[in-house]
């Protein structure tokens, strides 16, 4: 098990990609802290992760709020004594045409996706500097690389911010033996995408199945991701084999975007 005794904190761990990452990390022997805005969802994930035998913790946290982020990381360290890996996964969006987006959309989306990722990264790095190193994995998106099928332009900008932040953070934290990388998922079958497909089906007068099939037709490998496809990349980036990888953003998208 490549993550034996590593303490891993996953944000947005109550559902979808975050849940899959928490479970995959636990499967590799990690001690997992599952944080989510929704405490019940975090507890559900922690409960499932405990089946792998390691210690688990569920935390209610709002990753758009700096005080809440501070308390979340402090809780992990109080419980487990250290923090080896943080996966900054929590994110929000909605499906909208550029001309329909509002200031409230900008504030809601950037509060979690950009500001939240920055302050989670900074707070986790504070612990990692003190303990001699760590791994930071940020959840970006192919939206941040110009994917035309993105949910909206503000979301794309928030994910572009994550990709840029990953590079600068990697450069500045390398001296502390901290690796910073990001993952750019393509279309991944979670509630977030389920809601987006349902919205598009409504607005286009099509069935959910038709919209999903249209999505998958555009993917060169012909299939959307399952959350486990993203979790596999997260486990690799947290593992000893990735010790010399930093500042990178990896697409996991079946070939949708090739840059
Ligand atoms: N699903 C996709 O196709 C896809 C593609 C590219 C990138 N992503 C990114 O992957 C990440 C996870 O997406 P998902 O599809 O699993 O989403 P999801 O909506 O299924 O799950 C997101 C989880 O984050 C939690 N959350 C939301 N706001 C929070 C906050 N302020 N603080 C703490 N937790 C919060 C939610 O409660 C939920 O449990 C997001 O950053 C998303 O942008 C997803």
mmCIF file with all atom_site columns, C-alpha atoms in Angstrom, residues 120-202:
data_model
loop_
_atom_site.group_PDB
_atom_site.id
_atom_site.type_symbol
_atom_site.label_atom_id
_atom_site.label_alt_id
_atom_site.label_comp_id
_atom_site.label_asym_id
_atom_site.label_entity_id
_atom_site.label_seq_id
_atom_site.pdbx_PDB_ins_code
_atom_site.Cartn_x
_atom_site.Cartn_y
_atom_site.Cartn_z
_atom_site.occupancy
_atom_site.B_iso_or_equiv
_atom_site.pdbx_formal_charge
_atom_site.auth_seq_id
_atom_site.auth_comp_id
_atom_site.auth_asym_id
_atom_site.auth_atom_id
_atom_site.pdbx_PDB_model_num
ATOM 1  C CA . UNK A 1 120 ? -6.544  25.621 1.698   1.00 0.00 ? 120 UNK A CA 1
ATOM 2  C CA . UNK A 1 121 ? -3.173  25.328 -0.046  1.00 0.00 ? 121 UNK A CA 1
ATOM 3  C CA . UNK A 1 122 ? -1.615  28.089 2.063   1.00 0.00 ? 122 UNK A CA 1
ATOM 4  C CA . UNK A 1 123 ? -2.957  26.721 5.372   1.00 0.00 ? 123 UNK A CA 1
ATOM 5  C CA . UNK A 1 124 ? -1.896  23.154 4.563   1.00 0.00 ? 124 UNK A CA 1
ATOM 6  C CA . UNK A 1 125 ? 1.554   24.358 3.466   1.00 0.00 ? 125 UNK A CA 1
ATOM 7  C CA . UNK A 1 126 ? 2.010   26.000 6.871   1.00 0.00 ? 126 UNK A CA 1
ATOM 8  C CA . UNK A 1 127 ? 1.809   22.540 8.482   1.00 0.00 ? 127 UNK A CA 1
ATOM 9  C CA . UNK A 1 128 ? 3.880   20.873 5.772   1.00 0.00 ? 128 UNK A CA 1
ATOM 10 C CA . UNK A 1 129 ? 6.708   23.436 6.059   1.00 0.00 ? 129 UNK A CA 1
ATOM 11 C CA . UNK A 1 130 ? 6.897   22.721 9.784   1.00 0.00 ? 130 UNK A CA 1
ATOM 12 C CA . UNK A 1 131 ? 7.016   18.950 9.299   1.00 0.00 ? 131 UNK A CA 1
ATOM 13 C CA . UNK A 1 132 ? 9.514   18.874 6.413   1.00 0.00 ? 132 UNK A CA 1
ATOM 14 C CA . UNK A 1 133 ? 7.346   18.342 3.335   1.00 0.00 ? 133 UNK A CA 1
ATOM 15 C CA . UNK A 1 134 ? 4.047   17.249 1.850   1.00 0.00 ? 134 UNK A CA 1
ATOM 16 C CA . UNK A 1 135 ? 1.922   16.932 -1.267  1.00 0.00 ? 135 UNK A CA 1
ATOM 17 C CA . UNK A 1 136 ? -0.740  19.349 -2.466  1.00 0.00 ? 136 UNK A CA 1
ATOM 18 C CA . UNK A 1 137 ? -3.167  18.238 -5.177  1.00 0.00 ? 137 UNK A CA 1
ATOM 19 C CA . UNK A 1 138 ? -5.550  20.822 -6.608  1.00 0.00 ? 138 UNK A CA 1
ATOM 20 C CA . UNK A 1 139 ? -8.671  19.967 -8.590  1.00 0.00 ? 139 UNK A CA 1
ATOM 21 C CA . UNK A 1 140 ? -8.639  22.092 -11.737 1.00 0.00 ? 140 UNK A CA 1
ATOM 22 C CA . UNK A 1 141 ? -10.543 21.139 -14.916 1.00 0.00 ? 141 UNK A CA 1
ATOM 23 C CA . UNK A 1 142 ? -10.090 20.985 -18.667 1.00 0.00 ? 142 UNK A CA 1
ATOM 24 C CA . UNK A 1 143 ? -12.384 24.042 -18.503 1.00 0.00 ? 143 UNK A CA 1
ATOM 25 C CA . UNK A 1 144 ? -9.251  25.911 -17.390 1.00 0.00 ? 144 UNK A CA 1
ATOM 26 C CA . UNK A 1 145 ? -7.533  24.816 -20.608 1.00 0.00 ? 145 UNK A CA 1
ATOM 27 C CA . UNK A 1 146 ? -10.207 26.098 -22.975 1.00 0.00 ? 146 UNK A CA 1
ATOM 28 C CA . UNK A 1 147 ? -12.628 23.123 -23.220 1.00 0.00 ? 147 UNK A CA 1
ATOM 29 C CA . UNK A 1 148 ? -15.521 24.512 -25.271 1.00 0.00 ? 148 UNK A CA 1
ATOM 30 C CA . UNK A 1 149 ? -18.066 22.343 -23.443 1.00 0.00 ? 149 UNK A CA 1
ATOM 31 C CA . UNK A 1 150 ? -17.410 24.022 -20.076 1.00 0.00 ? 150 UNK A CA 1
ATOM 32 C CA . UNK A 1 151 ? -20.352 24.783 -17.786 1.00 0.00 ? 151 UNK A CA 1
ATOM 33 C CA . UNK A 1 152 ? -19.621 28.505 -17.947 1.00 0.00 ? 152 UNK A CA 1
ATOM 34 C CA . UNK A 1 153 ? -16.918 31.152 -18.520 1.00 0.00 ? 153 UNK A CA 1
ATOM 35 C CA . UNK A 1 154 ? -16.591 32.160 -14.863 1.00 0.00 ? 154 UNK A CA 1
ATOM 36 C CA . UNK A 1 155 ? -16.000 28.514 -13.909 1.00 0.00 ? 155 UNK A CA 1
ATOM 37 C CA . UNK A 1 156 ? -13.385 28.228 -16.677 1.00 0.00 ? 156 UNK A CA 1
ATOM 38 C CA . UNK A 1 157 ? -11.622 31.323 -15.277 1.00 0.00 ? 157 UNK A CA 1
ATOM 39 C CA . UNK A 1 158 ? -11.641 29.850 -11.757 1.00 0.00 ? 158 UNK A CA 1
ATOM 40 C CA . UNK A 1 159 ? -10.015 26.655 -13.023 1.00 0.00 ? 159 UNK A CA 1
ATOM 41 C CA . UNK A 1 160 ? -7.460  28.610 -15.062 1.00 0.00 ? 160 UNK A CA 1
ATOM 42 C CA . UNK A 1 161 ? -6.595  30.309 -11.770 1.00 0.00 ? 161 UNK A CA 1
ATOM 43 C CA . UNK A 1 162 ? -6.001  26.905 -10.158 1.00 0.00 ? 162 UNK A CA 1
ATOM 44 C CA . UNK A 1 163 ? -3.631  25.865 -12.965 1.00 0.00 ? 163 UNK A CA 1
ATOM 45 C CA . UNK A 1 164 ? -1.632  29.118 -12.632 1.00 0.00 ? 164 UNK A CA 1
ATOM 46 C CA . UNK A 1 165 ? -1.590  28.930 -8.829  1.00 0.00 ? 165 UNK A CA 1
ATOM 47 C CA . UNK A 1 166 ? -0.297  25.354 -9.020  1.00 0.00 ? 166 UNK A CA 1
ATOM 48 C CA . UNK A 1 167 ? 2.768   26.504 -10.987 1.00 0.00 ? 167 UNK A CA 1
ATOM 49 C CA . UNK A 1 168 ? 3.716   29.412 -8.709  1.00 0.00 ? 168 UNK A CA 1
ATOM 50 C CA . UNK A 1 169 ? 3.016   27.495 -5.505  1.00 0.00 ? 169 UNK A CA 1
ATOM 51 C CA . UNK A 1 170 ? 5.171   24.606 -6.757  1.00 0.00 ? 170 UNK A CA 1
ATOM 52 C CA . UNK A 1 171 ? 8.047   26.965 -7.537  1.00 0.00 ? 171 UNK A CA 1
ATOM 53 C CA . UNK A 1 172 ? 7.876   28.727 -4.167  1.00 0.00 ? 172 UNK A CA 1
ATOM 54 C CA . UNK A 1 173 ? 7.205   25.690 -1.948  1.00 0.00 ? 173 UNK A CA 1
ATOM 55 C CA . UNK A 1 174 ? 9.748   23.331 -3.538  1.00 0.00 ? 174 UNK A CA 1
ATOM 56 C CA . UNK A 1 175 ? 12.399  24.545 -1.088  1.00 0.00 ? 175 UNK A CA 1
ATOM 57 C CA . UNK A 1 176 ? 10.229  23.028 1.669   1.00 0.00 ? 176 UNK A CA 1
ATOM 58 C CA . UNK A 1 177 ? 9.942   19.632 -0.070  1.00 0.00 ? 177 UNK A CA 1
ATOM 59 C CA . UNK A 1 178 ? 6.297   20.296 -0.940  1.00 0.00 ? 178 UNK A CA 1
ATOM 60 C CA . UNK A 1 179 ? 5.018   19.126 -4.338  1.00 0.00 ? 179 UNK A CA 1
ATOM 61 C CA . UNK A 1 180 ? 2.056   20.946 -5.844  1.00 0.00 ? 180 UNK A CA 1
ATOM 62 C CA . UNK A 1 181 ? 0.181   19.516 -8.827  1.00 0.00 ? 181 UNK A CA 1
ATOM 63 C CA . UNK A 1 182 ? -3.289  19.678 -10.237 1.00 0.00 ? 182 UNK A CA 1
ATOM 64 C CA . UNK A 1 183 ? -5.674  17.376 -12.051 1.00 0.00 ? 183 UNK A CA 1
ATOM 65 C CA . UNK A 1 184 ? -7.861  18.544 -14.921 1.00 0.00 ? 184 UNK A CA 1
ATOM 66 C CA . UNK A 1 185 ? -10.800 16.144 -15.158 1.00 0.00 ? 185 UNK A CA 1
ATOM 67 C CA . UNK A 1 186 ? -12.864 15.972 -18.312 1.00 0.00 ? 186 UNK A CA 1
ATOM 68 C CA . UNK A 1 187 ? -16.533 14.974 -18.200 1.00 0.00 ? 187 UNK A CA 1
ATOM 69 C CA . UNK A 1 188 ? -16.871 12.892 -15.012 1.00 0.00 ? 188 UNK A CA 1
ATOM 70 C CA . UNK A 1 189 ? -20.107 11.234 -13.984 1.00 0.00 ? 189 UNK A CA 1
ATOM 71 C CA . UNK A 1 190 ? -20.977 12.913 -10.668 1.00 0.00 ? 190 UNK A CA 1
ATOM 72 C CA . UNK A 1 191 ? -23.950 14.940 -9.387  1.00 0.00 ? 191 UNK A CA 1
ATOM 73 C CA . UNK A 1 192 ? -22.264 18.077 -10.702 1.00 0.00 ? 192 UNK A CA 1
ATOM 74 C CA . UNK A 1 193 ? -22.317 16.734 -14.264 1.00 0.00 ? 193 UNK A CA 1
ATOM 75 C CA . UNK A 1 194 ? -25.673 14.989 -13.782 1.00 0.00 ? 194 UNK A CA 1
ATOM 76 C CA . UNK A 1 195 ? -27.223 18.375 -12.914 1.00 0.00 ? 195 UNK A CA 1
ATOM 77 C CA . UNK A 1 196 ? -25.487 20.020 -15.854 1.00 0.00 ? 196 UNK A CA 1
ATOM 78 C CA . UNK A 1 197 ? -26.760 17.352 -18.267 1.00 0.00 ? 197 UNK A CA 1
ATOM 79 C CA . UNK A 1 198 ? -30.288 17.698 -16.829 1.00 0.00 ? 198 UNK A CA 1
ATOM 80 C CA . UNK A 1 199 ? -30.145 21.516 -17.289 1.00 0.00 ? 199 UNK A CA 1
ATOM 81 C CA . UNK A 1 200 ? -28.977 21.142 -20.898 1.00 0.00 ? 200 UNK A CA 1
ATOM 82 C CA . UNK A 1 201 ? -31.613 18.500 -21.620 1.00 0.00 ? 201 UNK A CA 1
ATOM 83 C CA . UNK A 1 202 ? -34.308 20.901 -20.337 1.00 0.00 ? 202 UNK A CA 1
#
